[in-house]
Amino acid sequence: MVEAYTQVCVRINLTTGEIKKEKLSQEFCKNYIGGYGFVTKILWDECPTGIDPFDPRNPFIMAIGPFPGTIVPTSSKYCVGAKAPLSDRIGFGISSGSCGAQMRRTGIDMLILTGKAPEPVFIFFDDDAIKIIPCKETLWGKDIWFTEDEIRNMYGDQRISVMGIGPAGEKLAKLACITNDRARQVGRTGLGAVMGSKHVKALAFRGTKPIKVAKPEEFMIKAKELIQLANGKDTLKYRDLGTPINVMKFNDLGVLPTKNFQTGYWDKADAISGETIDEKWVVKKTGCSQCPIACDHLCGTKPDDPDWPNVVSSIDFESIYAIGSVCLIDHFPAIIKAVELCDKLGIDTMTGGTTLGFAFEAYEKGFITKEMLGDNPVYKNGLQWGDYKAMVQLVEDMCYRSTPAGDLLADGSRDAAKKLGGDTWKFSQDIKGLGIPGYELKGLTTASIGFAVSLRGACHLRSGSYGYDMKKTFDRKTYDQADKRGAALAGQEAFMAVIDSLVVCKFTRGIYHRGLPEIAEVYEMVTGIPMTGDEMEMAGHRIHDLAKCFNIREAKAAGIKPIDEDTLPWRNFNEPNLDGPTKGWKNDEVGFKKAIVEYYLARGWDERGYPTEKTLKERGLDFVVGKL
Amino acid sequence: MVTNTEKDLKVDAATLVHRILVVDPERCVGCEICESTCSMVHDDLFNPMNSRIHRVRIEPIINSCISCVSCFEPECITACPLSAITKNAETGILEVDQQKCDGCGACVRACPYGAVTVHTKNKKAIMCDMCESTPEGEPQCVEYCPKGAIFVKEIDPSVNEDRLVTIANFIKEGFPQPPEGEILN
């Protein structure tokens, strides 16, 4: 008997309006766990190779894991996947808030949307009833916060969970995110635009079904222990100053991305530091459903702020570096406002921020002109580094594609560079189209490998690779011990794939002191499906490798060698950091390339980055053999 | 054997206190773990619909929870057409007669705090019983709240006071701080 999982998959063909329900087998649930695993398997099986991400056949998948609705810390999470607009490779993103738990309570484990609705709609999952509701007059064109409130008001129920897209997603901006519960986003890879391409404004969930766990007594004891641990030293960083504590730590190491990644140090970093924010701007810390940590640092502008009074938005490190140090913005209320616009109108603050950085540099170098910025008086000085008013306006222009520059930048820096031509590609700081997270890779060599091989594009969450550099496990300037680095990353990738499939929050990865065997025990208590730590690790490898196979298949169809995609931006190899503790550092291209191959071998892949037949068979991916 | 009524009569009115749950909105992060826990300990199932404590979130920054506050003159009792609700004089807990209650929801509408619901499955009114009906016997939301935001507070049942005022006074008074060095929030 399987508990927690409902084993229900709902398929909706938006073109015809047809709704089907399927049963997911116990074997499928065990082998792919949930979330990221489910998404990856469906994409491999069902996404036609080489299609445009906005093709109606691109499946838009939403999946949860076994834990939502229970009190496993941070369990109310969901994963969304599709072929990604930003990268043209596997696209997936994870968000938290209340949607995961509400989806479970409606009795659905996975949702697959294909086709394109003839007119804008939102879909309401009201327990077993699934309603596709036209919303051209009511919601289309509106921001996400309005959409969320409005859907709740339509049904008079404040508990309805809504995940939706803003004008950016509607206009197919490749930076588009999906927002739920105001401050939680599926930010990366541009999945909001896939929703937009299907004419889906929002998905709303209201579930009243109970969730049973297989071993309630044992589980409640374990859950209490985990909740307490999630409030202990393992998560102190996230509860205290939050991730913004990284600003000064990284600046001191010379790895705070600054001025569009020209350097890793900023003398004004204190203005956006965790300490300053805590003192001056944090108004409340809140939590997602079932989260004991409550990392969400809501920051508010002052009531007498001359530009943007009483704006409250959710600030974390990744938003701060991207909109702050990358653009040389030290005026914090502008960051609060820009994040609010991103969350409400629907673009990812990370790739959004790095694209802004790209724009500042492109303006400085004459590729973006004053005419392209439009006639708004806020651009009277053009787009000068650190001009915070211009930056905030540009965010809005990007979300609405309302000016030539906004339109150009709405698809991210990689696409913008292609259109601008010249040398602009040299300073588009992206990997596979995704902006680089807040880690200046010229001073973090292991991270440079981890980010480069990340399957969804530049990402710090695929293997936590930066930890090896920061904790000095490996030398962060050179690529020595490349084989050991490769092995370390391969192990971490499997672990992270499990975390993303369960789906729980990475902030709780440290509370399971015995690692995967302990997580497997919790899995068994909840679902009743026998599971061991080794089986779980294998599932992690299986999911990661299958996602890699998806990318290989897509790269080949596009005529690109997969190994050529696992690389760093031009700047990293050619322009050393300008100042600070890592002054003069750059990534050694020869060492980097060797390290990438060592990583492939550590994963059980060949030197081209293809999983070998033996590896595929070991990991239960026989169905891939011969298909690459 | 002492019956309930006899016990009630023996209660010394001068020292009698009732207990209610009061939440520190400063500490509450709105995580809903209290709701999940409440439903689990009462029903062996997770379902916040059947929780006796309710998270309240007013965007963007206000979070708190509310459960039955044992009103001086409970409006749910007055509203119930079947006289199914009584207030236990000793504990102050509002008790629902499972035979009489037909789940009409009059009490839900009458409660000024939104602290009463009708159980989705057995269709009987439910409200906080301080976990007296559970094997643990003590409020489990208090035990599981990760932020230590829920407190058991004693009120004087002889004082006729609006419970909003009661709660406001508790909040004004402040709550015990967590031990030194332990940052809960």
mmCIF file of N, CA, C and O in Angstrom, chain A residues 144-225:
data_model
loop_
_atom_site.group_PDB
_atom_site.id
_atom_site.type_symbol
_atom_site.label_atom_id
_atom_site.label_comp_id
_atom_site.label_asym_id
_atom_site.label_seq_id
_atom_site.Cartn_x
_atom_site.Cartn_y
_atom_site.Cartn_z
ATOM 1 N N ILE A 144 1.110 39.546 -11.188
ATOM 2 C CA ILE A 144 0.850 38.255 -10.532
ATOM 3 C C ILE A 144 0.234 38.436 -9.146
ATOM 4 O O ILE A 144 -0.579 37.638 -8.718
ATOM 5 N N TRP A 145 0.628 39.482 -8.452
ATOM 6 C CA TRP A 145 0.060 39.687 -7.116
ATOM 7 C C TRP A 145 -1.438 39.952 -7.232
ATOM 8 O O TRP A 145 -2.229 39.453 -6.443
ATOM 9 N N PHE A 146 -1.806 40.741 -8.224
ATOM 10 C CA PHE A 146 -3.228 40.999 -8.473
ATOM 11 C C PHE A 146 -3.941 39.692 -8.814
ATOM 12 O O PHE A 146 -5.014 39.392 -8.317
ATOM 13 N N THR A 147 -3.310 38.912 -9.691
ATOM 14 C CA THR A 147 -3.912 37.654 -10.142
ATOM 15 C C THR A 147 -4.190 36.729 -8.959
ATOM 16 O O THR A 147 -5.267 36.134 -8.841
ATOM 17 N N GLU A 148 -3.198 36.653 -8.083
ATOM 18 C CA GLU A 148 -3.344 35.779 -6.914
ATOM 19 C C GLU A 148 -4.524 36.236 -6.047
ATOM 20 O O GLU A 148 -5.392 35.439 -5.687
ATOM 21 N N ASP A 149 -4.539 37.528 -5.736
ATOM 22 C CA ASP A 149 -5.638 38.060 -4.911
ATOM 23 C C ASP A 149 -6.987 37.865 -5.597
ATOM 24 O O ASP A 149 -7.976 37.495 -4.974
ATOM 25 N N GLU A 150 -7.002 38.117 -6.901
ATOM 26 C CA GLU A 150 -8.264 38.104 -7.639
ATOM 27 C C GLU A 150 -8.850 36.689 -7.688
ATOM 28 O O GLU A 150 -10.056 36.508 -7.499
ATOM 29 N N ILE A 151 -8.003 35.695 -7.927
ATOM 30 C CA ILE A 151 -8.531 34.323 -7.972
ATOM 31 C C ILE A 151 -9.060 33.930 -6.597
ATOM 32 O O ILE A 151 -10.126 33.334 -6.468
ATOM 33 N N ARG A 152 -8.350 34.310 -5.548
ATOM 34 C CA ARG A 152 -8.841 34.010 -4.198
ATOM 35 C C ARG A 152 -10.176 34.711 -3.947
ATOM 36 O O ARG A 152 -11.087 34.131 -3.358
ATOM 37 N N ASN A 153 -10.270 35.944 -4.408
ATOM 38 C CA ASN A 153 -11.522 36.682 -4.198
ATOM 39 C C ASN A 153 -12.680 36.095 -5.002
ATOM 40 O O ASN A 153 -13.811 36.083 -4.552
ATOM 41 N N MET A 154 -12.371 35.590 -6.213
ATOM 42 C CA MET A 154 -13.431 35.012 -7.043
ATOM 43 C C MET A 154 -14.163 33.897 -6.299
ATOM 44 O O MET A 154 -15.365 33.722 -6.439
ATOM 45 N N TYR A 155 -13.388 33.121 -5.535
ATOM 46 C CA TYR A 155 -13.990 31.976 -4.843
ATOM 47 C C TYR A 155 -14.161 32.245 -3.350
ATOM 48 O O TYR A 155 -14.574 31.357 -2.603
ATOM 49 N N GLY A 156 -13.800 33.448 -2.921
ATOM 50 C CA GLY A 156 -13.971 33.804 -1.517
ATOM 51 C C GLY A 156 -13.172 32.917 -0.591
ATOM 52 O O GLY A 156 -13.605 32.603 0.520
ATOM 53 N N ASP A 157 -12.012 32.461 -1.031
ATOM 54 C CA ASP A 157 -11.234 31.551 -0.201
ATOM 55 C C ASP A 157 -9.762 31.954 -0.224
ATOM 56 O O ASP A 157 -9.080 31.816 -1.239
ATOM 57 N N GLN A 158 -9.301 32.451 0.913
ATOM 58 C CA GLN A 158 -7.919 32.938 0.989
ATOM 59 C C GLN A 158 -6.902 31.808 1.008
ATOM 60 O O GLN A 158 -5.703 32.038 0.969
ATOM 61 N N ARG A 159 -7.373 30.575 1.118
ATOM 62 C CA ARG A 159 -6.413 29.465 1.197
ATOM 63 C C ARG A 159 -6.046 28.901 -0.177
ATOM 64 O O ARG A 159 -5.201 28.029 -0.281
ATOM 65 N N ILE A 160 -6.705 29.380 -1.213
ATOM 66 C CA ILE A 160 -6.379 28.884 -2.546
ATOM 67 C C ILE A 160 -4.932 29.255 -2.876
ATOM 68 O O ILE A 160 -4.497 30.366 -2.626
ATOM 69 N N SER A 161 -4.204 28.285 -3.414
ATOM 70 C CA SER A 161 -2.831 28.555 -3.848
ATOM 71 C C SER A 161 -2.831 28.898 -5.322
ATOM 72 O O SER A 161 -3.476 28.210 -6.111
ATOM 73 N N VAL A 162 -2.092 29.923 -5.664
ATOM 74 C CA VAL A 162 -2.056 30.346 -7.059
ATOM 75 C C VAL A 162 -0.613 30.474 -7.509
ATOM 76 O O VAL A 162 0.210 31.077 -6.820
ATOM 77 N N MET A 163 -0.270 29.863 -8.631
ATOM 78 C CA MET A 163 1.014 30.136 -9.257
ATOM 79 C C MET A 163 0.740 30.707 -10.635
ATOM 80 O O MET A 163 -0.041 30.158 -11.398
ATOM 81 N N GLY A 164 1.340 31.841 -10.917
ATOM 82 C CA GLY A 164 0.962 32.494 -12.158
ATOM 83 C C GLY A 164 2.101 33.235 -12.820
ATOM 84 O O GLY A 164 3.210 33.308 -12.290
ATOM 85 N N ILE A 165 1.817 33.773 -13.977
ATOM 86 C CA ILE A 165 2.814 34.547 -14.711
ATOM 87 C C ILE A 165 2.338 35.983 -14.831
ATOM 88 O O ILE A 165 1.141 36.268 -14.743
ATOM 89 N N GLY A 166 3.281 36.859 -15.043
ATOM 90 C CA GLY A 166 2.955 38.267 -15.216
ATOM 91 C C GLY A 166 3.007 38.655 -16.683
ATOM 92 O O GLY A 166 3.104 37.791 -17.562
ATOM 93 N N PRO A 167 2.971 39.951 -16.946
ATOM 94 C CA PRO A 167 3.044 40.419 -18.334
ATOM 95 C C PRO A 167 4.280 39.873 -19.058
ATOM 96 O O PRO A 167 4.228 39.596 -20.258
ATOM 97 N N ALA A 168 5.387 39.688 -18.330
ATOM 98 C CA ALA A 168 6.599 39.187 -18.979
ATOM 99 C C ALA A 168 6.372 37.797 -19.565
ATOM 100 O O ALA A 168 6.748 37.515 -20.697
ATOM 101 N N GLY A 169 5.740 36.932 -18.786
ATOM 102 C CA GLY A 169 5.458 35.581 -19.277
ATOM 103 C C GLY A 169 4.486 35.594 -20.440
ATOM 104 O O GLY A 169 4.637 34.843 -21.409
ATOM 105 N N GLU A 170 3.489 36.462 -20.347
ATOM 106 C CA GLU A 170 2.506 36.570 -21.437
ATOM 107 C C GLU A 170 3.181 36.992 -22.734
ATOM 108 O O GLU A 170 2.802 36.563 -23.822
ATOM 109 N N LYS A 171 4.189 37.869 -22.588
ATOM 110 C CA LYS A 171 4.876 38.377 -23.777
ATOM 111 C C LYS A 171 6.057 37.504 -24.155
ATOM 112 O O LYS A 171 6.950 37.914 -24.912
ATOM 113 N N LEU A 172 6.091 36.297 -23.600
ATOM 114 C CA LEU A 172 7.114 35.295 -23.928
ATOM 115 C C LEU A 172 8.534 35.794 -23.688
ATOM 116 O O LEU A 172 9.458 35.440 -24.427
ATOM 117 N N ALA A 173 8.714 36.606 -22.668
ATOM 118 C CA ALA A 173 10.074 37.000 -22.296
ATOM 119 C C ALA A 173 10.788 35.758 -21.775
ATOM 120 O O ALA A 173 10.277 35.070 -20.896
ATOM 121 N N LYS A 174 11.954 35.489 -22.331
ATOM 122 C CA LYS A 174 12.647 34.262 -21.914
ATOM 123 C C LYS A 174 13.160 34.349 -20.478
ATOM 124 O O LYS A 174 13.623 33.362 -19.927
ATOM 125 N N LEU A 175 13.097 35.537 -19.895
ATOM 126 C CA LEU A 175 13.480 35.683 -18.492
ATOM 127 C C LEU A 175 12.305 35.381 -17.559
ATOM 128 O O LEU A 175 12.441 35.452 -16.349
ATOM 129 N N ALA A 176 11.146 35.045 -18.132
ATOM 130 C CA ALA A 176 9.928 35.005 -17.323
ATOM 131 C C ALA A 176 9.951 33.914 -16.267
ATOM 132 O O ALA A 176 10.356 32.787 -16.516
ATOM 133 N N CYS A 177 9.507 34.292 -15.088
ATOM 134 C CA CYS A 177 9.411 33.342 -13.981
ATOM 135 C C CYS A 177 7.948 33.040 -13.698
ATOM 136 O O CYS A 177 7.048 33.612 -14.300
ATOM 137 N N ILE A 178 7.740 32.121 -12.783
ATOM 138 C CA ILE A 178 6.401 31.837 -12.267
ATOM 139 C C ILE A 178 6.428 32.242 -10.798
ATOM 140 O O ILE A 178 7.367 31.889 -10.088
ATOM 141 N N THR A 179 5.434 32.997 -10.369
ATOM 142 C CA THR A 179 5.398 33.430 -8.969
ATOM 143 C C THR A 179 4.218 32.802 -8.250
ATOM 144 O O THR A 179 3.131 32.694 -8.820
ATOM 145 N N ASN A 180 4.447 32.363 -7.018
ATOM 146 C CA ASN A 180 3.329 31.972 -6.162
ATOM 147 C C ASN A 180 3.545 32.576 -4.784
ATOM 148 O O ASN A 180 4.676 32.894 -4.409
ATOM 149 N N ASP A 181 2.471 32.712 -4.033
ATOM 150 C CA ASP A 181 2.544 33.283 -2.688
ATOM 151 C C ASP A 181 3.384 34.564 -2.667
ATOM 152 O O ASP A 181 4.225 34.747 -1.784
ATOM 153 N N ARG A 182 3.198 35.394 -3.658
ATOM 154 C CA ARG A 182 3.868 36.696 -3.809
ATOM 155 C C ARG A 182 5.381 36.630 -3.954
ATOM 156 O O ARG A 182 5.942 37.209 -4.876
ATOM 157 N N ALA A 183 6.016 35.960 -3.010
ATOM 158 C CA ALA A 183 7.471 36.084 -2.947
ATOM 159 C C ALA A 183 8.220 34.823 -3.356
ATOM 160 O O ALA A 183 9.439 34.765 -3.233
ATOM 161 N N ARG A 184 7.524 33.796 -3.806
ATOM 162 C CA ARG A 184 8.211 32.555 -4.156
ATOM 163 C C ARG A 184 8.160 32.353 -5.667
ATOM 164 O O ARG A 184 7.112 32.520 -6.265
ATOM 165 N N GLN A 185 9.308 32.004 -6.241
ATOM 166 C CA GLN A 185 9.372 31.906 -7.692
ATOM 167 C C GLN A 185 9.977 30.600 -8.199
ATOM 168 O O GLN A 185 10.918 30.092 -7.596
ATOM 169 N N VAL A 186 9.428 30.118 -9.324
ATOM 170 C CA VAL A 186 10.192 29.229 -10.185
ATOM 171 C C VAL A 186 10.916 30.218 -11.084
ATOM 172 O O VAL A 186 10.369 30.702 -12.065
ATOM 173 N N GLY A 187 12.128 30.572 -10.706
ATOM 174 C CA GLY A 187 12.749 31.707 -11.366
ATOM 175 C C GLY A 187 13.462 31.359 -12.649
ATOM 176 O O GLY A 187 13.368 32.080 -13.642
ATOM 177 N N ARG A 188 14.147 30.234 -12.624
ATOM 178 C CA ARG A 188 15.166 30.054 -13.635
ATOM 179 C C ARG A 188 14.674 29.316 -14.881
ATOM 180 O O ARG A 188 13.660 28.643 -14.855
ATOM 181 N N THR A 189 15.412 29.469 -15.921
ATOM 182 C CA THR A 189 15.237 28.823 -17.238
ATOM 183 C C THR A 189 14.057 29.348 -18.058
ATOM 184 O O THR A 189 13.842 28.897 -19.159
ATOM 185 N N GLY A 190 13.283 30.294 -17.537
ATOM 186 C CA GLY A 190 12.258 30.942 -18.366
ATOM 187 C C GLY A 190 10.962 30.184 -18.524
ATOM 188 O O GLY A 190 10.265 30.316 -19.525
ATOM 189 N N LEU A 191 10.599 29.382 -17.497
ATOM 190 C CA LEU A 191 9.412 28.538 -17.640
ATOM 191 C C LEU A 191 8.113 29.335 -17.635
ATOM 192 O O LEU A 191 7.087 28.861 -18.128
ATOM 193 N N GLY A 192 8.151 30.558 -17.094
ATOM 194 C CA GLY A 192 6.957 31.404 -17.142
ATOM 195 C C GLY A 192 6.534 31.663 -18.574
ATOM 196 O O GLY A 192 5.344 31.741 -18.883
ATOM 197 N N ALA A 193 7.531 31.760 -19.461
ATOM 198 C CA ALA A 193 7.208 32.009 -20.869
ATOM 199 C C ALA A 193 6.575 30.785 -21.521
ATOM 200 O O ALA A 193 5.768 30.916 -22.448
ATOM 201 N N VAL A 194 6.923 29.587 -21.032
ATOM 202 C CA VAL A 194 6.273 28.388 -21.578
ATOM 203 C C VAL A 194 4.787 28.402 -21.194
ATOM 204 O O VAL A 194 3.917 28.098 -22.013
ATOM 205 N N MET A 195 4.511 28.811 -19.951
ATOM 206 C CA MET A 195 3.095 28.957 -19.568
ATOM 207 C C MET A 195 2.409 29.979 -20.466
ATOM 208 O O MET A 195 1.299 29.756 -20.943
ATOM 209 N N GLY A 196 3.104 31.092 -20.683
ATOM 210 C CA GLY A 196 2.547 32.137 -21.546
ATOM 211 C C GLY A 196 2.267 31.626 -22.947
ATOM 212 O O GLY A 196 1.246 31.942 -23.544
ATOM 213 N N SER A 197 3.203 30.807 -23.455
ATOM 214 C CA SER A 197 3.047 30.296 -24.825
ATOM 215 C C SER A 197 1.837 29.364 -24.931
ATOM 216 O O SER A 197 1.319 29.125 -26.006
ATOM 217 N N LYS A 198 1.409 28.847 -23.790
ATOM 218 C CA LYS A 198 0.235 27.963 -23.793
ATOM 219 C C LYS A 198 -1.043 28.721 -23.425
ATOM 220 O O LYS A 198 -2.102 28.119 -23.244
ATOM 221 N N HIS A 199 -0.903 30.038 -23.278
ATOM 222 C CA HIS A 199 -2.052 30.879 -22.890
ATOM 223 C C HIS A 199 -2.565 30.554 -21.500
ATOM 224 O O HIS A 199 -3.764 30.704 -21.221
ATOM 225 N N VAL A 200 -1.667 30.064 -20.640
ATOM 226 C CA VAL A 200 -2.092 29.751 -19.272
ATOM 227 C C VAL A 200 -1.583 30.841 -18.348
ATOM 228 O O VAL A 200 -0.393 31.006 -18.163
ATOM 229 N N LYS A 201 -2.486 31.598 -17.789
ATOM 230 C CA LYS A 201 -2.110 32.692 -16.902
ATOM 231 C C LYS A 201 -1.731 32.178 -15.522
ATOM 232 O O LYS A 201 -0.795 32.663 -14.901
ATOM 233 N N ALA A 202 -2.496 31.215 -15.045
ATOM 234 C CA ALA A 202 -2.248 30.762 -13.673
ATOM 235 C C ALA A 202 -2.810 29.371 -13.451
ATOM 236 O O ALA A 202 -3.704 28.919 -14.178
ATOM 237 N N LEU A 203 -2.251 28.687 -12.476
ATOM 238 C CA LEU A 203 -2.815 27.437 -11.982
ATOM 239 C C LEU A 203 -3.200 27.695 -10.525
ATOM 240 O O LEU A 203 -2.418 28.271 -9.773
ATOM 241 N N ALA A 204 -4.409 27.289 -10.179
ATOM 242 C CA ALA A 204 -4.863 27.521 -8.808
ATOM 243 C C ALA A 204 -5.290 26.192 -8.195
ATOM 244 O O ALA A 204 -5.835 25.330 -8.883
ATOM 245 N N PHE A 205 -4.988 26.027 -6.916
ATOM 246 C CA PHE A 205 -5.275 24.750 -6.257
ATOM 247 C C PHE A 205 -6.046 24.981 -4.970
ATOM 248 O O PHE A 205 -5.709 25.854 -4.171
ATOM 249 N N ARG A 206 -7.096 24.182 -4.787
ATOM 250 C CA ARG A 206 -7.779 24.141 -3.492
ATOM 251 C C ARG A 206 -8.054 22.681 -3.176
ATOM 252 O O ARG A 206 -8.895 22.044 -3.802
ATOM 253 N N GLY A 207 -7.336 22.157 -2.219
ATOM 254 C CA GLY A 207 -7.498 20.741 -1.882
ATOM 255 C C GLY A 207 -8.015 20.583 -0.473
ATOM 256 O O GLY A 207 -7.611 21.301 0.434
ATOM 257 N N THR A 208 -8.917 19.635 -0.297
ATOM 258 C CA THR A 208 -9.429 19.391 1.059
ATOM 259 C C THR A 208 -9.189 17.939 1.471
ATOM 260 O O THR A 208 -9.702 17.482 2.472
ATOM 261 N N LYS A 209 -8.396 17.221 0.632
ATOM 262 C CA LYS A 209 -8.219 15.794 0.954
ATOM 263 C C LYS A 209 -7.125 15.608 2.002
ATOM 264 O O LYS A 209 -6.112 16.293 1.975
ATOM 265 N N PRO A 210 -7.351 14.656 2.895
ATOM 266 C CA PRO A 210 -6.337 14.416 3.931
ATOM 267 C C PRO A 210 -5.147 13.633 3.379
ATOM 268 O O PRO A 210 -5.248 13.001 2.331
ATOM 269 N N ILE A 211 -4.043 13.704 4.088
ATOM 270 C CA ILE A 211 -2.848 12.951 3.701
ATOM 271 C C ILE A 211 -2.492 11.984 4.825
ATOM 272 O O ILE A 211 -2.338 12.385 5.975
ATOM 273 N N LYS A 212 -2.379 10.734 4.420
ATOM 274 C CA LYS A 212 -2.068 9.701 5.396
ATOM 275 C C LYS A 212 -0.605 9.336 5.240
ATOM 276 O O LYS A 212 -0.098 9.296 4.123
ATOM 277 N N VAL A 213 0.072 9.087 6.339
ATOM 278 C CA VAL A 213 1.444 8.574 6.218
ATOM 279 C C VAL A 213 1.464 7.128 6.683
ATOM 280 O O VAL A 213 0.610 6.700 7.466
ATOM 281 N N ALA A 214 2.460 6.383 6.192
ATOM 282 C CA ALA A 214 2.465 4.939 6.416
ATOM 283 C C ALA A 214 2.683 4.581 7.884
ATOM 284 O O ALA A 214 2.065 3.660 8.407
ATOM 285 N N LYS A 215 3.589 5.304 8.535
ATOM 286 C CA LYS A 215 3.879 4.985 9.943
ATOM 287 C C LYS A 215 3.740 6.258 10.786
ATOM 288 O O LYS A 215 4.734 6.906 11.120
ATOM 289 N N PRO A 216 2.494 6.640 11.112
ATOM 290 C CA PRO A 216 2.276 7.950 11.735
ATOM 291 C C PRO A 216 3.023 8.154 13.052
ATOM 292 O O PRO A 216 3.573 9.231 13.281
ATOM 293 N N GLU A 217 3.045 7.133 13.910
ATOM 294 C CA GLU A 217 3.664 7.360 15.225
ATOM 295 C C GLU A 217 5.160 7.614 15.110
ATOM 296 O O GLU A 217 5.697 8.585 15.633
ATOM 297 N N GLU A 218 5.814 6.702 14.390
ATOM 298 C CA GLU A 218 7.251 6.866 14.158
ATOM 299 C C GLU A 218 7.533 8.197 13.479
ATOM 300 O O GLU A 218 8.466 8.918 13.818
ATOM 301 N N PHE A 219 6.677 8.496 12.500
ATOM 302 C CA PHE A 219 6.907 9.704 11.711
ATOM 303 C C PHE A 219 6.820 10.970 12.560
ATOM 304 O O PHE A 219 7.649 11.870 12.452
ATOM 305 N N MET A 220 5.820 11.025 13.442
ATOM 306 C CA MET A 220 5.654 12.252 14.227
ATOM 307 C C MET A 220 6.839 12.483 15.164
ATOM 308 O O MET A 220 7.240 13.623 15.407
ATOM 309 N N ILE A 221 7.409 11.398 15.658
ATOM 310 C CA ILE A 221 8.590 11.547 16.526
ATOM 311 C C ILE A 221 9.771 12.070 15.700
ATOM 312 O O ILE A 221 10.471 13.004 16.073
ATOM 313 N N LYS A 222 9.951 11.456 14.534
ATOM 314 C CA LYS A 222 11.052 11.861 13.656
ATOM 315 C C LYS A 222 10.863 13.312 13.189
ATOM 316 O O LYS A 222 11.811 14.099 13.146
ATOM 317 N N ALA A 223 9.609 13.636 12.849
ATOM 318 C CA ALA A 223 9.348 14.982 12.320
ATOM 319 C C ALA A 223 9.667 16.036 13.372
ATOM 320 O O ALA A 223 10.233 17.083 13.060
ATOM 321 N N LYS A 224 9.348 15.730 14.622
ATOM 322 C CA LYS A 224 9.630 16.690 15.690
ATOM 323 C C LYS A 224 11.135 16.911 15.799
ATOM 324 O O LYS A 224 11.603 18.055 15.921
ATOM 325 N N GLU A 225 11.869 15.828 15.707
ATOM 326 C CA GLU A 225 13.339 15.933 15.761
ATOM 327 C C GLU A 225 13.847 16.791 14.595
ATOM 328 O O GLU A 225 14.686 17.682 14.775
#
